[in-house]
Amino acid sequence: MATLRNKLIFSYSILALLIVAVISLVLNVFLDKVFTEYAISKQQRQMQQLVSRVNQNFRNSIPSYRQELFEVIGKTALENGMILHVSTSSGEIDWDVRRHYRDQCQIVLDHAKFNMHSINPNLEGRYQEQNFLLGNNWGTITIGFYGPHNFTDEDVNLITTINRMLINITIGSLLLAVVIGFFMARVF
């Protein structure tokens, strides 16, 4: 037979679980939307900065040093999960990071795929490219990435920490509800 204490403990536990579940669901949906917008915005900003660096170095460099500059910029882009290809309309320059660092490119793309699926396993990703103008129609800057958006290790760590925090809050709330139910049952 159910005692008053058991009924109070059970009702407080259910109430706490419902409240925490609703808050967690709303927070998770909100965070997912905000985090996706953040990742897309960050990636677009990084691509624009990369395009600016390439254009600036193309305009300001001596032609014989351009290949070396593209290599430095390309390696930096690769460290940020982006694959750089620069080509001029005249064919004078056709620099592609994949020709110089093929294995590293594959590792970067595989890691980006892993990060994306660790945040959202249902997200369908693929290799994508965006083209930008090189200077005043001198050629094309192509930036490749694994998308629809790229998550860094720090992004994955942040989402993992937030999810752990929500789980700990749920467990803490449930324990608190059981304790409150127990004390309320003793009072009545």
XYZ file of N, CA, C and O in Angstrom:
752
model
N 0.841 -1.171 0.000
C 0.000 0.000 0.000
C 0.894 1.245 0.000
O 1.915 1.302 0.678
N 0.492 2.211 -0.764
C 1.281 3.435 -0.910
C 1.050 4.340 0.289
O -0.074 4.691 0.612
N 2.147 4.696 0.909
C 2.056 5.605 2.039
C 2.124 7.035 1.526
O 2.478 7.293 0.359
N 1.777 7.959 2.428
C 1.829 9.380 2.068
C 3.259 9.780 1.711
O 3.487 10.520 0.763
N 4.225 9.251 2.452
C 5.624 9.576 2.185
C 6.009 9.140 0.772
O 6.613 9.890 0.017
N 5.677 7.936 0.404
C 6.009 7.436 -0.932
C 5.307 8.259 -2.020
O 5.892 8.536 -3.070
N 4.070 8.640 -1.762
C 3.343 9.453 -2.740
C 4.002 10.823 -2.913
O 4.135 11.319 -4.031
N 4.397 11.448 -1.787
C 5.058 12.755 -1.873
C 6.426 12.648 -2.566
O 6.767 13.470 -3.415
N 7.195 11.647 -2.198
C 8.507 11.460 -2.838
C 8.313 11.253 -4.340
O 9.002 11.869 -5.160
N 7.376 10.398 -4.682
C 7.126 10.105 -6.098
C 6.643 11.353 -6.837
O 7.130 11.663 -7.931
N 5.708 12.106 -6.240
C 5.164 13.283 -6.928
C 6.229 14.375 -7.081
O 6.319 15.013 -8.136
N 7.053 14.601 -6.050
C 8.131 15.593 -6.176
C 9.166 15.159 -7.225
O 9.676 15.978 -7.983
N 9.452 13.873 -7.260
C 10.417 13.361 -8.238
C 9.904 13.546 -9.659
O 10.636 13.997 -10.543
N 8.650 13.204 -9.874
C 8.060 13.358 -11.209
C 8.016 14.830 -11.598
O 8.347 15.195 -12.733
N 7.602 15.685 -10.673
C 7.542 17.123 -10.949
C 8.930 17.672 -11.303
O 9.086 18.411 -12.277
N 9.929 17.281 -10.522
C 11.291 17.743 -10.795
C 11.777 17.240 -12.150
O 12.375 17.988 -12.930
N 11.518 15.987 -12.451
C 11.926 15.435 -13.744
C 11.249 16.154 -14.899
O 11.892 16.464 -15.917
N 9.962 16.423 -14.773
C 9.234 17.129 -15.835
C 9.784 18.536 -16.044
O 10.003 18.965 -17.190
N 9.997 19.251 -14.948
C 10.513 20.624 -15.063
C 11.900 20.616 -15.706
O 12.168 21.376 -16.641
N 12.780 19.763 -15.212
C 14.132 19.710 -15.762
C 14.109 19.219 -17.209
O 14.849 19.723 -18.055
N 13.256 18.263 -17.533
C 13.176 17.753 -18.907
C 12.728 18.849 -19.872
O 13.305 19.008 -20.952
N 11.709 19.614 -19.476
C 11.231 20.697 -20.334
C 12.305 21.770 -20.499
O 12.581 22.230 -21.618
N 12.937 22.151 -19.392
C 14.003 23.156 -19.474
C 15.159 22.644 -20.331
O 15.682 23.368 -21.182
N 15.550 21.400 -20.142
C 16.651 20.823 -20.919
C 16.314 20.758 -22.399
O 17.144 21.069 -23.253
N 15.098 20.362 -22.725
C 14.673 20.280 -24.128
C 14.687 21.653 -24.784
O 15.255 21.827 -25.870
N 14.094 22.639 -24.110
C 14.070 24.000 -24.658
C 15.493 24.542 -24.790
O 15.861 25.118 -25.818
N 16.310 24.341 -23.775
C 17.689 24.813 -23.800
C 18.489 24.124 -24.902
O 19.257 24.770 -25.616
N 18.288 22.823 -25.063
C 19.007 22.079 -26.094
C 18.627 22.547 -27.497
O 19.494 22.731 -28.352
N 17.334 22.749 -27.748
C 16.884 23.237 -29.058
C 17.432 24.639 -29.303
O 17.947 24.943 -30.387
N 17.333 25.497 -28.295
C 17.842 26.863 -28.414
C 19.348 26.868 -28.655
O 19.850 27.567 -29.546
N 20.087 26.079 -27.860
C 21.544 26.033 -28.008
C 21.950 25.467 -29.361
O 22.906 25.946 -29.976
N 21.226 24.465 -29.829
C 21.541 23.885 -31.134
C 21.396 24.926 -32.235
O 22.267 25.059 -33.098
N 20.312 25.695 -32.179
C 20.078 26.739 -33.185
C 21.140 27.834 -33.095
O 21.742 28.221 -34.097
N 21.391 28.313 -31.892
C 22.376 29.379 -31.691
C 23.774 28.896 -32.067
O 24.538 29.608 -32.722
N 24.107 27.671 -31.683
C 25.439 27.153 -31.957
C 25.650 26.936 -33.454
O 26.743 27.186 -33.973
N 24.633 26.483 -34.148
C 24.728 26.310 -35.599
C 24.928 27.660 -36.279
O 25.772 27.797 -37.172
N 24.169 28.671 -35.854
C 24.344 30.020 -36.413
C 25.744 30.544 -36.121
O 26.379 31.154 -36.981
N 26.238 30.284 -34.918
C 27.594 30.698 -34.545
C 28.633 30.022 -35.444
O 29.562 30.666 -35.944
N 28.490 28.710 -35.654
C 29.455 27.962 -36.466
C 29.458 28.461 -37.907
O 30.526 28.634 -38.512
N 28.286 28.710 -38.463
C 28.191 29.210 -39.835
C 28.795 30.601 -39.931
O 29.569 30.896 -40.849
N 28.464 31.467 -38.983
C 28.999 32.828 -38.974
C 30.516 32.815 -38.842
O 31.225 33.551 -39.545
N 31.035 31.986 -37.935
C 32.479 31.889 -37.735
C 33.168 31.399 -39.005
O 34.204 31.943 -39.416
N 32.584 30.401 -39.639
C 33.171 29.858 -40.863
C 33.164 30.893 -41.990
O 34.159 31.043 -42.703
N 32.068 31.627 -42.140
C 32.002 32.667 -43.173
C 33.032 33.766 -42.900
O 33.693 34.250 -43.818
N 33.166 34.136 -41.636
C 34.146 35.161 -41.259
C 35.573 34.683 -41.558
O 36.388 35.425 -42.105
N 35.872 33.432 -41.243
C 37.192 32.876 -41.524
C 37.464 32.846 -43.028
O 38.580 33.138 -43.466
N 36.456 32.494 -43.801
C 36.636 32.459 -45.255
C 36.882 33.863 -45.804
O 37.745 34.055 -46.666
N 36.142 34.851 -45.308
C 36.339 36.221 -45.775
C 37.739 36.725 -45.401
O 38.386 37.418 -46.193
N 38.201 36.391 -44.214
C 39.553 36.778 -43.800
C 40.600 36.106 -44.689
O 41.587 36.734 -45.071
N 40.364 34.857 -45.033
C 41.281 34.131 -45.904
C 41.325 34.765 -47.293
O 42.404 34.988 -47.849
N 40.173 35.102 -47.827
C 40.097 35.756 -49.136
C 40.819 37.105 -49.093
O 41.587 37.442 -50.006
N 40.621 37.862 -48.022
C 41.297 39.153 -47.886
C 42.809 38.986 -47.839
O 43.539 39.742 -48.480
N 43.274 37.990 -47.083
C 44.726 37.745 -47.009
C 45.298 37.365 -48.365
O 46.360 37.848 -48.759
N 44.597 36.493 -49.076
C 45.084 36.074 -50.397
C 45.123 37.273 -51.336
O 46.128 37.512 -52.017
N 44.042 38.051 -51.368
C 44.000 39.221 -52.258
C 45.071 40.242 -51.890
O 45.746 40.788 -52.763
N 45.230 40.499 -50.609
C 46.229 41.468 -50.167
C 47.638 41.012 -50.556
O 48.436 41.786 -51.086
N 47.946 39.767 -50.318
C 49.267 39.251 -50.646
C 49.478 39.153 -52.156
O 50.591 39.326 -52.635
N 48.420 38.902 -52.881
C 48.540 38.834 -54.337
C 48.877 40.207 -54.906
O 49.741 40.341 -55.767
N 48.202 41.233 -54.415
C 48.442 42.600 -54.903
C 49.808 43.135 -54.487
O 50.465 43.833 -55.249
N 50.225 42.821 -53.266
C 51.414 43.448 -52.693
C 52.699 42.642 -52.853
O 53.748 43.096 -52.420
N 52.640 41.470 -53.422
C 53.839 40.635 -53.460
C 54.501 40.671 -54.834
O 53.881 40.970 -55.848
N 55.763 40.330 -54.807
C 56.529 40.162 -56.042
C 56.100 38.817 -56.627
O 56.003 37.824 -55.890
N 55.828 38.749 -57.919
C 55.318 37.503 -58.505
C 56.106 36.247 -58.138
O 55.513 35.194 -57.919
N 57.426 36.339 -58.013
C 58.216 35.140 -57.713
C 57.983 34.621 -56.293
O 58.259 33.461 -56.000
N 57.474 35.470 -55.396
C 57.219 35.052 -54.019
C 55.771 34.627 -53.774
O 55.444 34.178 -52.692
N 54.931 34.758 -54.736
C 53.504 34.466 -54.528
C 53.269 33.009 -54.138
O 52.450 32.728 -53.274
N 53.971 32.103 -54.785
C 53.786 30.684 -54.464
C 54.093 30.419 -52.992
O 53.356 29.707 -52.320
N 55.176 31.004 -52.480
C 55.547 30.821 -51.076
C 54.495 31.418 -50.143
O 54.163 30.836 -49.112
N 53.971 32.579 -50.518
C 52.933 33.204 -49.696
C 51.668 32.348 -49.681
O 51.037 32.180 -48.642
N 51.305 31.801 -50.834
C 50.116 30.947 -50.884
C 50.324 29.697 -50.044
O 49.388 29.197 -49.425
N 51.546 29.196 -49.998
C 51.819 28.020 -49.183
C 51.613 28.325 -47.705
O 51.002 27.545 -46.977
N 52.108 29.461 -47.246
C 51.935 29.855 -45.839
C 50.444 30.047 -45.538
O 49.924 29.535 -44.530
N 49.753 30.771 -46.401
C 48.321 31.016 -46.191
C 47.541 29.700 -46.269
O 46.633 29.451 -45.470
N 47.923 28.843 -47.222
C 47.238 27.557 -47.392
C 47.392 26.648 -46.193
O 46.448 25.967 -45.789
N 48.583 26.622 -45.595
C 48.800 25.794 -44.401
C 47.982 26.320 -43.226
O 47.418 25.543 -42.452
N 47.917 27.652 -43.099
C 47.105 28.243 -42.032
C 45.626 27.910 -42.229
O 44.925 27.566 -41.278
N 45.168 27.997 -43.469
C 43.774 27.656 -43.769
C 43.506 26.191 -43.444
O 42.460 25.851 -42.871
N 44.453 25.334 -43.776
C 44.303 23.906 -43.514
C 44.172 23.634 -42.016
O 43.365 22.801 -41.601
N 44.928 24.369 -41.209
C 44.830 24.224 -39.753
C 43.444 24.614 -39.239
O 43.027 24.175 -38.171
N 42.727 25.450 -40.009
C 41.371 25.866 -39.646
C 40.300 25.071 -40.377
O 39.140 25.475 -40.416
N 40.687 23.962 -41.000
C 39.720 23.076 -41.637
C 39.294 23.502 -43.034
O 38.273 23.051 -43.530
N 40.089 24.363 -43.683
C 39.732 24.843 -45.020
C 40.812 24.460 -46.032
O 42.002 24.521 -45.735
N 40.372 24.085 -47.208
C 41.246 23.663 -48.293
C 41.312 24.806 -49.310
O 40.297 25.166 -49.904
N 42.506 25.365 -49.523
C 42.671 26.548 -50.371
C 43.192 26.177 -51.757
O 44.120 25.379 -51.895
N 42.575 26.792 -52.768
C 43.031 26.666 -54.156
C 42.945 28.057 -54.777
O 41.893 28.680 -54.753
N 44.076 28.524 -55.315
C 44.139 29.844 -55.949
C 44.590 29.648 -57.386
O 45.605 28.988 -57.645
N 43.829 30.218 -58.312
C 44.225 30.133 -59.717
C 43.931 31.457 -60.412
O 42.913 32.095 -60.149
N 44.850 31.846 -61.277
C 44.650 33.073 -62.052
C 44.016 32.710 -63.389
O 44.173 31.584 -63.890
N 43.316 33.664 -63.956
C 42.667 33.452 -65.250
C 43.697 33.175 -66.339
O 43.442 32.417 -67.275
N 44.877 33.775 -66.214
C 45.929 33.610 -67.217
C 46.633 32.262 -67.113
O 47.369 31.881 -68.016
N 46.419 31.556 -66.009
C 47.097 30.281 -65.804
C 48.486 30.432 -65.210
O 49.187 29.442 -64.993
N 48.880 31.662 -64.934
C 50.195 31.938 -64.356
C 50.346 31.244 -62.999
O 51.390 30.701 -62.677
N 49.273 31.260 -62.216
C 49.290 30.639 -60.891
C 48.129 29.649 -60.804
O 46.999 29.954 -61.188
N 48.453 28.465 -60.316
C 47.440 27.456 -60.016
C 47.943 26.701 -58.795
O 48.575 25.653 -58.901
N 47.707 27.287 -57.610
C 48.222 26.727 -56.369
C 47.082 26.057 -55.616
O 46.057 26.666 -55.337
N 47.259 24.785 -55.296
C 46.232 24.002 -54.600
C 46.897 23.279 -53.432
O 47.855 22.526 -53.629
N 46.402 23.499 -52.228
C 46.987 22.882 -51.031
C 46.926 21.355 -51.116
O 47.790 20.663 -50.579
N 45.959 20.816 -51.859
C 45.844 19.356 -51.969
C 47.026 18.745 -52.713
O 47.364 17.594 -52.494
N 47.622 19.506 -53.617
C 48.799 18.998 -54.337
C 50.016 18.912 -53.431
O 50.873 18.059 -53.623
N 50.093 19.801 -52.458
C 51.269 19.869 -51.601
C 51.100 19.087 -50.295
O 52.088 18.618 -49.730
N 49.855 18.993 -49.801
C 49.596 18.370 -48.495
C 48.385 17.449 -48.571
O 47.465 17.545 -47.772
N 48.411 16.531 -49.511
C 47.266 15.657 -49.771
C 46.832 14.886 -48.518
O 45.666 14.845 -48.174
N 47.786 14.244 -47.845
C 47.445 13.435 -46.667
C 46.883 14.296 -45.541
O 45.909 13.914 -44.890
N 47.505 15.450 -45.309
C 47.012 16.354 -44.264
C 45.594 16.821 -44.582
O 44.766 16.950 -43.681
N 45.313 17.088 -45.843
C 43.966 17.524 -46.240
C 42.937 16.457 -45.888
O 41.868 16.767 -45.351
N 43.263 15.200 -46.184
C 42.333 14.117 -45.885
C 42.119 13.973 -44.384
O 41.001 13.775 -43.920
N 43.195 14.114 -43.619
C 43.089 14.030 -42.157
C 42.199 15.153 -41.633
O 41.333 14.929 -40.781
N 42.393 16.367 -42.146
C 41.589 17.523 -41.713
C 40.113 17.301 -42.044
O 39.236 17.551 -41.209
N 39.827 16.819 -43.239
C 38.429 16.591 -43.631
C 37.798 15.468 -42.808
O 36.637 15.576 -42.398
N 38.551 14.397 -42.569
C 38.029 13.305 -41.736
C 37.751 13.783 -40.311
O 36.745 13.407 -39.705
N 38.644 14.612 -39.791
C 38.460 15.135 -38.431
C 37.237 16.070 -38.366
O 36.470 16.028 -37.402
N 37.059 16.895 -39.394
C 35.884 17.780 -39.440
C 34.601 16.947 -39.493
O 33.613 17.279 -38.830
N 34.628 15.871 -40.264
C 33.464 14.973 -40.339
C 33.183 14.345 -38.968
O 32.040 14.310 -38.513
N 34.237 13.894 -38.304
C 34.093 13.305 -36.971
C 33.494 14.311 -35.988
O 32.572 13.986 -35.236
N 34.022 15.549 -35.995
C 33.517 16.582 -35.089
C 32.050 16.888 -35.350
O 31.257 17.025 -34.424
N 31.683 17.005 -36.626
C 30.299 17.322 -36.963
C 29.363 16.215 -36.488
O 28.315 16.482 -35.907
N 29.773 14.959 -36.697
C 28.915 13.845 -36.291
C 28.913 13.626 -34.784
O 27.968 13.049 -34.249
N 29.945 14.085 -34.086
C 29.931 13.948 -32.631
C 28.974 14.957 -32.001
O 28.462 14.727 -30.916
N 28.714 16.063 -32.697
C 27.730 17.028 -32.205
C 26.327 16.653 -32.662
O 25.377 16.714 -31.898
N 26.195 16.256 -33.918
C 24.888 15.883 -34.452
C 25.046 14.693 -35.389
O 25.333 14.872 -36.577
N 24.850 13.465 -34.884
C 25.056 12.262 -35.705
C 24.113 12.174 -36.906
O 24.413 11.485 -37.875
N 22.993 12.870 -36.862
C 22.017 12.797 -37.954
C 22.293 13.791 -39.071
O 21.624 13.755 -40.103
N 23.254 14.674 -38.874
C 23.544 15.704 -39.863
C 24.300 15.093 -41.044
O 25.301 14.419 -40.865
N 23.773 15.309 -42.232
C 24.421 14.812 -43.441
C 25.429 15.832 -43.922
O 25.071 16.930 -44.327
N 26.684 15.486 -43.872
C 27.735 16.393 -44.309
C 28.396 15.889 -45.577
O 28.270 14.721 -45.942
N 29.117 16.794 -46.227
C 29.869 16.432 -47.431
C 30.905 17.512 -47.684
O 30.829 18.603 -47.121
N 31.847 17.206 -48.553
C 32.841 18.198 -48.934
C 32.162 19.244 -49.804
O 31.438 18.916 -50.741
N 32.386 20.510 -49.465
C 31.772 21.613 -50.204
C 32.849 22.627 -50.559
O 33.883 22.691 -49.898
N 32.577 23.415 -51.579
C 33.498 24.473 -51.980
C 32.731 25.757 -52.230
O 31.580 25.721 -52.675
N 33.394 26.880 -51.926
C 32.864 28.201 -52.268
C 33.936 28.936 -53.056
O 35.118 28.871 -52.712
N 33.499 29.611 -54.110
C 34.421 30.365 -54.961
C 34.313 31.856 -54.685
O 33.221 32.374 -54.457
N 35.470 32.520 -54.737
C 35.562 33.964 -54.537
C 36.455 34.533 -55.635
O 37.310 33.831 -56.175
N 36.254 35.812 -55.932
C 37.084 36.473 -56.943
C 38.465 36.776 -56.385
O 38.607 37.209 -55.247
N 39.465 36.565 -57.224
C 40.821 36.958 -56.889
C 41.032 38.344 -57.467
O 41.037 38.532 -58.685
N 41.161 39.329 -56.568
C 41.399 40.706 -57.001
C 40.332 41.236 -57.942
O 39.152 40.988 -57.771
N 40.793 41.959 -58.954
C 39.887 42.547 -59.948
C 39.689 41.586 -61.110
O 40.129 41.831 -62.230
N 39.051 40.471 -60.825
C 38.789 39.451 -61.837
C 40.068 38.815 -62.377
O 40.133 38.429 -63.537
N 41.104 38.726 -61.529
C 42.352 38.100 -61.943
C 42.242 36.586 -61.964
O 43.018 35.917 -62.607
N 41.313 36.063 -61.191
C 41.173 34.616 -61.102
C 40.189 34.226 -60.019
O 39.286 34.986 -59.683
N 40.418 33.041 -59.458
C 39.472 32.473 -58.499
C 40.189 31.968 -57.261
O 41.260 31.367 -57.355
N 39.554 32.219 -56.134
C 39.978 31.629 -54.864
C 38.881 30.632 -54.498
O 37.720 31.007 -54.365
N 39.255 29.373 -54.371
C 38.299 28.340 -53.994
C 38.651 27.848 -52.603
O 39.805 27.487 -52.340
N 37.649 27.834 -51.738
C 37.847 27.348 -50.367
C 36.932 26.146 -50.170
O 35.715 26.245 -50.300
N 37.544 25.016 -49.862
C 36.791 23.795 -49.608
C 36.742 23.498 -48.124
O 37.639 23.884 -47.366
N 35.698 22.799 -47.714
C 35.530 22.442 -46.301
C 34.516 21.319 -46.205
O 33.770 21.057 -47.138
N 34.496 20.638 -45.071
C 33.488 19.621 -44.819
C 32.339 20.313 -44.111
O 32.519 20.935 -43.071
N 31.164 20.258 -44.702
C 30.058 21.022 -44.152
C 28.760 20.265 -44.161
O 28.725 19.122 -44.554
N 27.735 20.912 -43.706
C 27.337 22.282 -43.967
C 28.064 23.315 -43.125
O 28.139 24.477 -43.486
N 28.606 22.939 -41.976
C 29.407 23.876 -41.195
C 30.460 23.071 -40.451
O 30.312 21.894 -40.193
N 31.517 23.742 -40.104
C 32.694 23.102 -39.547
C 32.781 23.385 -38.047
O 32.734 24.533 -37.644
N 32.905 22.336 -37.243
C 33.063 22.500 -35.806
C 34.510 22.201 -35.416
O 35.068 21.196 -35.827
N 35.077 23.066 -34.590
C 36.431 22.835 -34.086
C 36.361 21.914 -32.871
O 35.281 21.652 -32.327
N 37.531 21.473 -32.423
C 37.576 20.658 -31.205
C 37.034 21.436 -30.010
O 36.369 20.862 -29.150
N 37.307 22.743 -29.968
C 36.806 23.571 -28.870
C 35.283 23.636 -28.885
O 34.641 23.613 -27.827
N 34.697 23.701 -30.076
C 33.234 23.712 -30.197
C 32.646 22.408 -29.653
O 31.657 22.423 -28.912
N 33.255 21.296 -30.024
C 32.784 19.987 -29.555
C 32.912 19.894 -28.039
O 31.994 19.420 -27.356
N 34.035 20.363 -27.503
C 34.231 20.337 -26.045
C 33.189 21.187 -25.327
O 32.684 20.798 -24.269
N 32.861 22.341 -25.888
C 31.860 23.213 -25.275
C 30.491 22.541 -25.243
O 29.826 22.514 -24.199
N 30.073 21.984 -26.369
C 28.765 21.304 -26.425
C 28.746 20.107 -25.474
O 27.755 19.877 -24.773
N 29.827 19.349 -25.421
C 29.906 18.197 -24.514
C 29.795 18.642 -23.059
O 29.081 18.029 -22.262
N 30.477 19.723 -22.719
C 30.426 20.255 -21.354
C 29.016 20.719 -21.006
O 28.518 20.439 -19.900
N 28.363 21.405 -21.915
C 26.991 21.865 -21.666
C 26.058 20.682 -21.470
O 25.223 20.675 -20.553
N 26.191 19.646 -22.305
C 25.333 18.466 -22.162
C 25.585 17.745 -20.838
O 24.636 17.293 -20.184
N 26.849 17.646 -20.434
C 27.152 17.028 -19.134
C 26.548 17.839 -17.992
O 26.049 17.290 -17.017
N 26.630 19.161 -18.133
C 26.069 20.032 -17.116
C 24.551 19.809 -16.999
O 24.012 19.723 -15.892
N 23.874 19.683 -18.129
C 22.426 19.438 -18.103
C 22.107 18.095 -17.451
O 21.142 17.983 -16.682
N 22.909 17.080 -17.715
C 22.697 15.771 -17.091
C 22.908 15.875 -15.579
O 22.110 15.344 -14.794
N 23.960 16.571 -15.160
C 24.211 16.738 -13.723
C 23.098 17.529 -13.045
O 22.711 17.219 -11.914
N 22.581 18.539 -13.713
C 21.461 19.310 -13.148
C 20.238 18.411 -13.006
O 19.526 18.476 -11.994
N 19.990 17.563 -13.993
C 18.849 16.642 -13.925
C 18.997 15.690 -12.742
O 18.056 15.496 -11.969
N 20.160 15.103 -12.588
C 20.393 14.173 -11.473
C 20.285 14.903 -10.137
O 19.641 14.415 -9.198
N 20.881 16.098 -10.051
C 20.797 16.887 -8.817
C 19.366 17.266 -8.472
O 18.954 17.201 -7.309
N 18.588 17.644 -9.492
C 17.186 18.011 -9.251
C 16.374 16.819 -8.783
O 15.520 16.942 -7.904
N 16.633 15.673 -9.367
C 15.921 14.464 -8.952
C 16.257 14.114 -7.497
O 15.355 13.824 -6.703
N 17.533 14.185 -7.155
C 17.927 13.900 -5.765
C 17.316 14.912 -4.803
O 16.832 14.540 -3.727
N 17.320 16.185 -5.188
C 16.727 17.226 -4.355
C 15.224 16.983 -4.174
O 14.687 17.136 -3.074
N 14.551 16.574 -5.252
C 13.108 16.300 -5.159
C 12.833 15.129 -4.222
O 11.865 15.160 -3.447
N 13.674 14.099 -4.285
C 13.490 12.950 -3.379
C 13.690 13.383 -1.926
O 12.902 13.025 -1.043
N 14.720 14.202 -1.666
C 14.989 14.670 -0.303
C 13.838 15.549 0.188
O 13.357 15.378 1.317
N 13.378 16.477 -0.657
C 12.255 17.348 -0.265
C 11.002 16.516 -0.018
O 10.283 16.723 0.976
N 10.745 15.552 -0.895
C 9.581 14.671 -0.703
C 9.677 13.887 0.585
O 8.685 13.719 1.313
N 10.871 13.417 0.893
C 11.073 12.670 2.125
C 10.805 13.542 3.348
O 10.101 13.139 4.275
N 11.352 14.776 3.357
C 11.137 15.669 4.496
C 9.684 16.138 4.579
O 9.152 16.285 5.681
N 9.056 16.381 3.459
C 7.642 16.789 3.461
C 6.780 15.660 4.005
O 5.808 15.908 4.719
N 7.124 14.445 3.690
C 6.365 13.307 4.184
C 6.528 13.147 5.701
O 5.586 12.740 6.386
N 7.675 13.485 6.226
C 7.899 13.410 7.662
C 7.100 14.486 8.403
O 6.688 14.274 9.548
N 6.946 15.654 7.744
C 6.213 16.753 8.372
C 4.724 16.417 8.439
O 4.060 16.707 9.428
N 4.203 15.819 7.378
C 2.766 15.518 7.337
C 2.529 14.201 7.961
O 2.261 13.268 7.973
